[in-house]
Amino acid sequence: MRTYHCFWLLFWAGQPHQSFLTPLSKRTSGFPEKEEVLVLSGNSRQDFHRSKRSWMWNQFFLLEEYTGTDYQYVGKLHSDQDKGDGSLKYILSGDGAGDLFIINENTGDIQATKRLDREEKPVYILRAQAINRRTGRPVEPESEFIIKIHDINDNEPMFTKDIYNASIPEMSDVGTFVVQVTATDADDPTYGNSAKVVYSILQGQPYFSVESETGIIKTALLNMDRENREQYQVVIQAKDMGGQMGGLSGTTTVNITLTDVNDNPPRFPQSTYQFRAPESTPLDSPVGRIKANDADVDENAEIEYSITEGDGYDMFGITTDKDTQEGIITVKKALDFESKNLYILKVEATNTHVDPRFLYLGPFKDSATVRIQVEDVDEPPMFSRPAYIMEVKEDVPVNSVIGTVTAQDPDAAKNPVKYSVDRHTDMDRVFNINSGNGSIFTSKPLDRETLLWHNITVIAAEINNPKQSSRVPVFIKVLDVNDNSPEFAMFYETFVCENAKAEQLIQTLSAVDKDDPYNGHQFSFSLAPEAASSSNFTLQDNRDNTAGIFTRKTRYNRHETSTYFLPVVISDNDYPIQSSTETVTIRVCACDHRGKMLSCNAEALVHPTGLSTGALIAILLCIIILLVTVVLFAALRRQRKKEPLIISKEDIRDNIVSYNDEGGGEEDTQAFDIGTLRNPEAIDDNKLRRDIVPETLFMPRRTATARDNTDVRDFINQRLKENDTDPTAPPYDSLATYAYEGNGSVAESLSSLESVTTDGDQDYDYLSDWGPRFKKLADMYGSMDSDKDS
């Protein structure tokens, strides 16, 4: 201890401060014989320009776990400013100051009030200061000092685990590593031997040993056999103080398990096994079980069985039960007592995982003899095949024979056999069988498209003993016959634009056929004879089971013909050839310049689909007001002189409005639409009558459209009937004359009036092909189109 404090004395002598250190004497009653004092000098003569500092760092040393009744004396603080007259006061602050450590404010003595534990806190850092008692001002600056707790051996070594578990293979060499145990000591490893741990084995000899310094456990005995002993319990002690007497110790338990290695070959407990098997034993059925014993476990005890020789080598097989490691002998071929009634086999059992290190113990396999006695039984009839597959065309006549099954009694008696069909497998009684010869024939017509396979079961039973019966499955495949006509794959309803060009593809057709020809479907498409020459469309067969519909002419008029029905003939190339005629519906529609469909119906007046309650009430009120007005008007007529209804010069009653020109062009918005006369579907939905001023609140009523009206008389009669029932018509007659061109002109109307009802520009290029008489028109309209396009 004295040498230690001298070290600190020399250390602090090299600092620019003075210090005095008195070492602690051996402790008797808890107080040192000489005080350990931190002294403060009055000034520093070496440098008169430095600020005065009289405190300096130092250390106090204190043993832990003090057991005395009085406070433990630590040391003394002293300042050279202290004259002993009680004018100075010493103050202590920092770790544990005032609680764990107290100071005599007059003398500077420091004492510890409680027992200290180094493992809880090894070092305490405190600050000391001397102040003037009267003024309260410090006479020295505050400085720090350290109280270091010296360690005593008060903690025993502790293992990191209470119980260790380890395993090693059996038959390991001496010195094989098992496991390493570790113990720690909470005492100070830098002071004495309190934390120096030494390991020793208390239990587990002579099988295992432990290294004293590292705690590594190793095997100490050669060829430890798991089959003799599998579990070992080893107790290891860790002792501090380097294992010397007086040191503290702790123990732990290590459970060591020997793992298995394949050091034991399989052995049959007997050399011969005998089994009996009826000749009716089904294939793959077990005949018996044998087992070779192996003292090993898990994969080291896995055994593979095999039949190495014998007269039943090909009649029987053997497999291994993975759960019980037994050999299961099964029947591979049908047994026949009449042919052979005894089989002798040689069976061998071999380990699947052999360890080359233990081959010196002998071959890891064993063999035994197995005798199998076949027993005679009354067997049911046996079919010549395990299953029958037959084919029949779907158009065969009823009662046609499609195949034959055969079965016979395998016994020596050779009893006769009768056949029957299990009706649970042929509920519709499509097939029947001759009970004597086993020939199967049809009893109802067949249809491949309804059912391709018929799976029936045929029963063969002995006539003398019907209980002896057997069954065989018969699979009957119905072969295809070309008895179905091809048809469209879907319902085709397409459209063609009014401004379509010639040879323009408008629809691609495809077909399906319920039949299934061997070389696949090969459909051909053509127009029906009645439509081949007069149709406005052409059909092109693509030779890939598809066909395309093309336009035959340029431009279509939906006001003349809004729907075309194109009959298409589809034929297959199978024998006999089947064909059908399908119809494609083609609607004429108005399209934009990109070919996008805009409308497929002629315009018609639109009326509201439904009226609200308020609207109905308003209509009823109007009707009532109208009736009252009519009654009042009739009463006034009786009293007044009869006057004309309309006295204006512009009276339009019985006026004849004649239209004898082509109109004023597209800017003439007040003219009648001649296109309406030709096609009533072109009427604008929201266009009111221009010949009268509307005086009622009635909305225009949608009228039924008259499609394909080519007769002007029918058109006028229909319009007359509509006006008679129209509540919005005037109460007097109005006659209008419409010039009608008819529907025979290929050029249609050249007037601009019809442009109101058409959605696309007309193409007048065909006028150039009509000769010199139409050259003027071709130059006039053709140039206008070209200018517009440019």
Short mmCIF file of N, CA, C and O in Angstrom, two decimals, residues 486-578:
data_model
loop_
_atom_site.label_atom_id
_atom_site.label_comp_id
_atom_site.label_asym_id
_atom_site.label_seq_id
_atom_site.Cartn_x
_atom_site.Cartn_y
_atom_site.Cartn_z
N PRO A 486 -72.23 -27.17 -90.45
CA PRO A 486 -71.55 -26.03 -89.82
C PRO A 486 -72.49 -24.85 -89.68
O PRO A 486 -73.47 -24.73 -90.43
N GLU A 487 -72.19 -23.99 -88.77
CA GLU A 487 -73.00 -22.80 -88.52
C GLU A 487 -72.09 -21.68 -88.04
O GLU A 487 -70.93 -21.90 -87.70
N PHE A 488 -72.65 -20.47 -88.04
CA PHE A 488 -71.87 -19.32 -87.60
C PHE A 488 -71.43 -19.50 -86.15
O PHE A 488 -72.17 -20.06 -85.33
N ALA A 489 -70.23 -19.00 -85.87
CA ALA A 489 -69.73 -19.07 -84.49
C ALA A 489 -70.51 -18.14 -83.57
O ALA A 489 -70.49 -18.31 -82.35
N MET A 490 -71.19 -17.14 -84.16
CA MET A 490 -71.96 -16.19 -83.36
C MET A 490 -73.01 -15.56 -84.28
O MET A 490 -73.00 -15.78 -85.50
N PHE A 491 -73.91 -14.82 -83.71
CA PHE A 491 -74.90 -14.10 -84.51
C PHE A 491 -74.25 -12.83 -85.04
O PHE A 491 -73.75 -12.00 -84.26
N TYR A 492 -74.22 -12.68 -86.35
CA TYR A 492 -73.55 -11.54 -86.97
C TYR A 492 -74.59 -10.50 -87.34
O TYR A 492 -75.52 -10.76 -88.13
N GLU A 493 -74.47 -9.31 -86.83
CA GLU A 493 -75.25 -8.14 -87.21
C GLU A 493 -74.27 -6.99 -87.36
O GLU A 493 -73.77 -6.46 -86.37
N THR A 494 -73.99 -6.64 -88.57
CA THR A 494 -72.96 -5.63 -88.83
C THR A 494 -73.60 -4.42 -89.49
O THR A 494 -74.83 -4.37 -89.67
N PHE A 495 -72.78 -3.44 -89.85
CA PHE A 495 -73.28 -2.23 -90.49
C PHE A 495 -72.33 -1.82 -91.60
O PHE A 495 -71.16 -2.20 -91.62
N VAL A 496 -72.88 -1.04 -92.52
CA VAL A 496 -72.10 -0.47 -93.60
C VAL A 496 -72.38 1.03 -93.63
O VAL A 496 -73.52 1.48 -93.39
N CYS A 497 -71.36 1.82 -93.84
CA CYS A 497 -71.51 3.27 -93.85
C CYS A 497 -72.11 3.71 -95.19
O CYS A 497 -71.89 3.11 -96.24
N GLU A 498 -72.90 4.79 -95.12
CA GLU A 498 -73.47 5.33 -96.36
C GLU A 498 -72.38 5.79 -97.32
O GLU A 498 -72.54 5.67 -98.53
N ASN A 499 -71.30 6.29 -96.77
CA ASN A 499 -70.22 6.78 -97.62
C ASN A 499 -69.13 5.74 -97.83
O ASN A 499 -67.98 6.08 -98.05
N ALA A 500 -69.49 4.45 -97.73
CA ALA A 500 -68.51 3.38 -97.89
C ALA A 500 -67.99 3.33 -99.32
O ALA A 500 -68.69 3.71 -100.28
N LYS A 501 -66.77 2.88 -99.47
CA LYS A 501 -66.15 2.69 -100.77
C LYS A 501 -66.38 1.26 -101.25
O LYS A 501 -66.68 0.36 -100.45
N ALA A 502 -66.21 1.05 -102.51
CA ALA A 502 -66.33 -0.30 -103.05
C ALA A 502 -65.17 -1.16 -102.59
O ALA A 502 -64.07 -0.66 -102.32
N GLU A 503 -65.42 -2.46 -102.49
CA GLU A 503 -64.42 -3.46 -102.07
C GLU A 503 -63.90 -3.17 -100.65
O GLU A 503 -62.73 -3.40 -100.34
N GLN A 504 -64.76 -2.67 -99.81
CA GLN A 504 -64.37 -2.37 -98.42
C GLN A 504 -64.84 -3.52 -97.51
O GLN A 504 -65.99 -3.93 -97.56
N LEU A 505 -63.92 -4.05 -96.68
CA LEU A 505 -64.26 -5.14 -95.76
C LEU A 505 -65.09 -4.59 -94.60
O LEU A 505 -64.69 -3.63 -93.93
N ILE A 506 -66.24 -5.19 -94.39
CA ILE A 506 -67.10 -4.71 -93.31
C ILE A 506 -67.33 -5.78 -92.23
O ILE A 506 -67.75 -5.45 -91.13
N GLN A 507 -67.02 -7.06 -92.52
CA GLN A 507 -67.24 -8.09 -91.50
C GLN A 507 -66.44 -9.34 -91.86
O GLN A 507 -66.32 -9.70 -93.03
N THR A 508 -65.85 -9.98 -90.82
CA THR A 508 -65.17 -11.27 -90.99
C THR A 508 -66.01 -12.34 -90.30
O THR A 508 -66.40 -12.20 -89.14
N LEU A 509 -66.30 -13.41 -91.02
CA LEU A 509 -67.15 -14.49 -90.54
C LEU A 509 -66.30 -15.69 -90.15
O LEU A 509 -65.25 -15.95 -90.74
N SER A 510 -66.77 -16.42 -89.16
CA SER A 510 -66.16 -17.69 -88.78
C SER A 510 -67.27 -18.67 -88.45
O SER A 510 -68.40 -18.26 -88.15
N ALA A 511 -66.95 -19.96 -88.48
CA ALA A 511 -67.97 -21.00 -88.30
C ALA A 511 -67.49 -22.04 -87.30
O ALA A 511 -66.29 -22.15 -87.01
N VAL A 512 -68.44 -22.79 -86.78
CA VAL A 512 -68.18 -23.91 -85.87
C VAL A 512 -68.98 -25.11 -86.34
O VAL A 512 -69.97 -24.98 -87.06
N ASP A 513 -68.52 -26.28 -85.91
CA ASP A 513 -69.19 -27.53 -86.27
C ASP A 513 -69.09 -28.48 -85.09
O ASP A 513 -68.02 -28.63 -84.50
N LYS A 514 -70.20 -29.07 -84.72
CA LYS A 514 -70.21 -30.00 -83.59
C LYS A 514 -69.41 -31.26 -83.89
O LYS A 514 -68.97 -31.95 -82.95
N ASP A 515 -69.24 -31.57 -85.15
CA ASP A 515 -68.46 -32.75 -85.51
C ASP A 515 -66.97 -32.50 -85.24
O ASP A 515 -66.53 -31.36 -85.06
N ASP A 516 -66.21 -33.60 -85.24
CA ASP A 516 -64.78 -33.51 -84.95
C ASP A 516 -64.03 -34.37 -85.97
O ASP A 516 -63.64 -35.50 -85.68
N PRO A 517 -63.80 -33.85 -87.18
CA PRO A 517 -63.12 -34.66 -88.19
C PRO A 517 -61.67 -34.92 -87.81
O PRO A 517 -61.06 -34.16 -87.04
N TYR A 518 -61.12 -35.97 -88.36
CA TYR A 518 -59.77 -36.40 -88.01
C TYR A 518 -58.73 -35.36 -88.43
O TYR A 518 -57.78 -35.09 -87.70
N ASN A 519 -58.92 -34.76 -89.61
CA ASN A 519 -57.96 -33.78 -90.11
C ASN A 519 -58.34 -32.35 -89.77
O ASN A 519 -57.77 -31.41 -90.32
N GLY A 520 -59.29 -32.17 -88.87
CA GLY A 520 -59.69 -30.82 -88.49
C GLY A 520 -60.75 -30.27 -89.43
O GLY A 520 -61.03 -30.81 -90.51
N HIS A 521 -61.35 -29.17 -89.02
CA HIS A 521 -62.41 -28.55 -89.81
C HIS A 521 -61.82 -27.79 -91.00
O HIS A 521 -60.77 -27.14 -90.89
N GLN A 522 -62.53 -27.89 -92.15
CA GLN A 522 -62.18 -27.14 -93.34
C GLN A 522 -63.48 -26.62 -93.94
O GLN A 522 -64.16 -27.32 -94.68
N PHE A 523 -63.82 -25.39 -93.58
CA PHE A 523 -65.09 -24.80 -94.00
C PHE A 523 -64.88 -23.99 -95.28
O PHE A 523 -63.80 -23.43 -95.52
N SER A 524 -65.93 -23.96 -96.08
CA SER A 524 -65.96 -23.11 -97.27
C SER A 524 -67.19 -22.22 -97.18
O SER A 524 -68.26 -22.66 -96.72
N PHE A 525 -67.06 -20.95 -97.64
CA PHE A 525 -68.13 -19.97 -97.54
C PHE A 525 -68.46 -19.48 -98.95
O PHE A 525 -67.57 -19.31 -99.80
N SER A 526 -69.74 -19.25 -99.17
CA SER A 526 -70.20 -18.69 -100.46
C SER A 526 -71.55 -18.05 -100.24
O SER A 526 -72.26 -18.36 -99.27
N LEU A 527 -71.90 -17.14 -101.16
CA LEU A 527 -73.22 -16.54 -101.10
C LEU A 527 -74.25 -17.51 -101.64
O LEU A 527 -73.97 -18.34 -102.53
N ALA A 528 -75.46 -17.42 -101.12
CA ALA A 528 -76.55 -18.25 -101.63
C ALA A 528 -76.79 -17.90 -103.10
O ALA A 528 -76.56 -16.76 -103.53
N PRO A 529 -77.21 -18.87 -103.91
CA PRO A 529 -77.40 -18.60 -105.36
C PRO A 529 -78.32 -17.43 -105.62
O PRO A 529 -78.09 -16.64 -106.54
N GLU A 530 -79.37 -17.24 -104.84
CA GLU A 530 -80.30 -16.16 -105.10
C GLU A 530 -79.71 -14.78 -104.81
O GLU A 530 -80.23 -13.76 -105.25
N ALA A 531 -78.60 -14.75 -104.03
CA ALA A 531 -77.99 -13.47 -103.69
C ALA A 531 -76.64 -13.28 -104.34
O ALA A 531 -76.02 -12.22 -104.19
N ALA A 532 -76.14 -14.28 -105.08
CA ALA A 532 -74.78 -14.20 -105.62
C ALA A 532 -74.66 -13.11 -106.68
O ALA A 532 -73.64 -12.44 -106.78
N SER A 533 -75.72 -12.90 -107.50
CA SER A 533 -75.62 -11.95 -108.61
C SER A 533 -76.26 -10.60 -108.31
O SER A 533 -75.82 -9.58 -108.82
N SER A 534 -77.27 -10.59 -107.47
CA SER A 534 -78.01 -9.35 -107.23
C SER A 534 -77.65 -8.67 -105.93
O SER A 534 -78.20 -7.63 -105.61
N SER A 535 -76.75 -9.23 -105.16
CA SER A 535 -76.44 -8.65 -103.85
C SER A 535 -75.58 -7.41 -104.00
O SER A 535 -74.81 -7.27 -104.96
N ASN A 536 -75.72 -6.51 -103.08
CA ASN A 536 -74.90 -5.31 -103.01
C ASN A 536 -73.58 -5.56 -102.30
O ASN A 536 -72.83 -4.62 -102.04
N PHE A 537 -73.32 -6.80 -101.95
CA PHE A 537 -72.11 -7.17 -101.23
C PHE A 537 -71.51 -8.41 -101.86
O PHE A 537 -72.21 -9.19 -102.54
N THR A 538 -70.25 -8.60 -101.63
CA THR A 538 -69.54 -9.79 -102.10
C THR A 538 -68.95 -10.53 -100.91
O THR A 538 -68.73 -9.94 -99.84
N LEU A 539 -68.70 -11.82 -101.10
CA LEU A 539 -68.15 -12.67 -100.04
C LEU A 539 -66.85 -13.30 -100.55
O LEU A 539 -66.82 -13.87 -101.64
N GLN A 540 -65.81 -13.20 -99.74
CA GLN A 540 -64.50 -13.78 -100.10
C GLN A 540 -64.12 -14.84 -99.08
O GLN A 540 -64.04 -14.55 -97.88
N ASP A 541 -63.90 -16.08 -99.55
CA ASP A 541 -63.47 -17.17 -98.67
C ASP A 541 -61.95 -17.07 -98.46
O ASP A 541 -61.18 -17.11 -99.41
N ASN A 542 -61.54 -16.94 -97.20
CA ASN A 542 -60.12 -16.78 -96.88
C ASN A 542 -59.37 -18.11 -96.84
O ASN A 542 -58.16 -18.11 -96.60
N ARG A 543 -60.04 -19.22 -96.98
CA ARG A 543 -59.43 -20.55 -96.98
C ARG A 543 -58.78 -20.89 -95.63
O ARG A 543 -57.91 -21.75 -95.56
N ASP A 544 -59.15 -20.20 -94.60
CA ASP A 544 -58.65 -20.52 -93.25
C ASP A 544 -59.81 -20.61 -92.26
O ASP A 544 -59.69 -20.23 -91.11
N ASN A 545 -60.94 -21.12 -92.76
CA ASN A 545 -62.16 -21.25 -91.97
C ASN A 545 -62.75 -19.90 -91.60
O ASN A 545 -63.52 -19.79 -90.64
N THR A 546 -62.38 -18.86 -92.34
CA THR A 546 -63.00 -17.54 -92.18
C THR A 546 -63.33 -16.99 -93.55
O THR A 546 -62.80 -17.44 -94.57
N ALA A 547 -64.21 -16.01 -93.57
CA ALA A 547 -64.58 -15.35 -94.81
C ALA A 547 -64.85 -13.88 -94.51
O ALA A 547 -65.17 -13.52 -93.37
N GLY A 548 -64.70 -13.04 -95.55
CA GLY A 548 -64.91 -11.61 -95.38
C GLY A 548 -66.03 -11.12 -96.27
O GLY A 548 -66.19 -11.54 -97.42
N ILE A 549 -66.84 -10.20 -95.73
CA ILE A 549 -67.91 -9.56 -96.50
C ILE A 549 -67.39 -8.20 -96.95
O ILE A 549 -66.92 -7.39 -96.13
N PHE A 550 -67.47 -7.93 -98.27
CA PHE A 550 -66.99 -6.69 -98.85
C PHE A 550 -68.14 -5.96 -99.53
O PHE A 550 -69.12 -6.58 -100.00
N THR A 551 -68.03 -4.65 -99.60
CA THR A 551 -69.02 -3.84 -100.33
C THR A 551 -68.79 -4.00 -101.83
O THR A 551 -67.66 -4.10 -102.30
N ARG A 552 -69.89 -4.02 -102.55
CA ARG A 552 -69.79 -4.18 -104.01
C ARG A 552 -69.85 -2.83 -104.71
O ARG A 552 -69.29 -2.67 -105.80
N LYS A 553 -70.49 -1.86 -104.12
CA LYS A 553 -70.64 -0.56 -104.78
C LYS A 553 -70.17 0.54 -103.84
O LYS A 553 -69.85 0.30 -102.67
N THR A 554 -70.15 1.74 -104.39
CA THR A 554 -69.77 2.93 -103.62
C THR A 554 -71.03 3.64 -103.15
O THR A 554 -71.93 3.91 -103.96
N ARG A 555 -71.12 3.88 -101.89
CA ARG A 555 -72.20 4.61 -101.22
C ARG A 555 -73.49 3.77 -101.16
O ARG A 555 -73.85 3.07 -102.10
N TYR A 556 -74.13 3.90 -100.01
CA TYR A 556 -75.42 3.27 -99.73
C TYR A 556 -76.34 4.33 -99.16
O TYR A 556 -75.87 5.30 -98.53
N ASN A 557 -77.61 4.13 -99.36
CA ASN A 557 -78.60 5.12 -98.88
C ASN A 557 -79.53 4.44 -97.91
O ASN A 557 -80.29 3.53 -98.28
N ARG A 558 -79.43 4.84 -96.67
CA ARG A 558 -80.29 4.20 -95.65
C ARG A 558 -81.74 4.63 -95.77
O ARG A 558 -82.62 4.00 -95.18
N HIS A 559 -82.01 5.75 -96.50
CA HIS A 559 -83.40 6.16 -96.69
C HIS A 559 -84.09 5.30 -97.72
O HIS A 559 -85.31 5.17 -97.70
N GLU A 560 -83.33 4.71 -98.61
CA GLU A 560 -83.91 3.78 -99.57
C GLU A 560 -83.97 2.37 -98.98
O GLU A 560 -85.01 1.72 -99.00
N THR A 561 -82.84 1.91 -98.52
CA THR A 561 -82.78 0.56 -97.91
C THR A 561 -81.94 0.67 -96.64
O THR A 561 -80.75 0.98 -96.70
N SER A 562 -82.56 0.44 -95.52
CA SER A 562 -81.87 0.59 -94.25
C SER A 562 -81.26 -0.72 -93.76
O SER A 562 -80.35 -0.70 -92.93
N THR A 563 -81.72 -1.86 -94.26
CA THR A 563 -81.23 -3.15 -93.78
C THR A 563 -81.12 -4.12 -94.95
O THR A 563 -82.03 -4.20 -95.79
N TYR A 564 -80.02 -4.84 -94.99
CA TYR A 564 -79.80 -5.89 -95.98
C TYR A 564 -79.67 -7.21 -95.26
O TYR A 564 -79.06 -7.28 -94.17
N PHE A 565 -80.19 -8.24 -95.86
CA PHE A 565 -80.07 -9.60 -95.32
C PHE A 565 -79.28 -10.42 -96.34
O PHE A 565 -79.74 -10.65 -97.46
N LEU A 566 -78.09 -10.85 -95.89
CA LEU A 566 -77.17 -11.52 -96.80
C LEU A 566 -77.12 -13.01 -96.46
O LEU A 566 -76.59 -13.40 -95.41
N PRO A 567 -77.65 -13.90 -97.30
CA PRO A 567 -77.59 -15.35 -97.04
C PRO A 567 -76.22 -15.91 -97.42
O PRO A 567 -75.71 -15.67 -98.51
N VAL A 568 -75.61 -16.65 -96.48
CA VAL A 568 -74.28 -17.23 -96.66
C VAL A 568 -74.39 -18.74 -96.50
O VAL A 568 -74.97 -19.23 -95.52
N VAL A 569 -73.81 -19.48 -97.44
CA VAL A 569 -73.80 -20.94 -97.40
C VAL A 569 -72.46 -21.40 -96.84
O VAL A 569 -71.40 -21.01 -97.35
N ILE A 570 -72.50 -22.21 -95.75
CA ILE A 570 -71.30 -22.76 -95.13
C ILE A 570 -71.30 -24.26 -95.37
O ILE A 570 -72.27 -24.94 -95.04
N SER A 571 -70.18 -24.79 -95.87
CA SER A 571 -70.06 -26.22 -96.14
C SER A 571 -68.78 -26.74 -95.50
O SER A 571 -67.79 -26.01 -95.38
N ASP A 572 -68.83 -28.00 -95.07
CA ASP A 572 -67.61 -28.65 -94.60
C ASP A 572 -67.07 -29.56 -95.70
O ASP A 572 -67.72 -29.78 -96.72
N ASN A 573 -65.90 -30.06 -95.50
CA ASN A 573 -65.25 -30.90 -96.51
C ASN A 573 -65.16 -32.35 -96.07
O ASN A 573 -64.33 -33.10 -96.58
N ASP A 574 -65.96 -32.74 -95.10
CA ASP A 574 -65.96 -34.12 -94.65
C ASP A 574 -66.97 -34.92 -95.48
O ASP A 574 -67.70 -34.36 -96.30
N TYR A 575 -67.00 -36.22 -95.23
CA TYR A 575 -67.93 -37.07 -95.98
C TYR A 575 -68.98 -37.63 -95.02
O TYR A 575 -68.62 -38.17 -93.96
N PRO A 576 -70.25 -37.54 -95.34
CA PRO A 576 -70.81 -36.78 -96.46
C PRO A 576 -70.81 -35.28 -96.16
O PRO A 576 -70.89 -34.88 -95.00
N ILE A 577 -70.71 -34.46 -97.21
CA ILE A 577 -70.62 -33.02 -97.02
C ILE A 577 -71.92 -32.49 -96.42
O ILE A 577 -73.02 -32.82 -96.89
N GLN A 578 -71.77 -31.65 -95.40
CA GLN A 578 -72.91 -31.02 -94.75
C GLN A 578 -72.78 -29.50 -94.94
O GLN A 578 -71.68 -28.95 -94.88
#
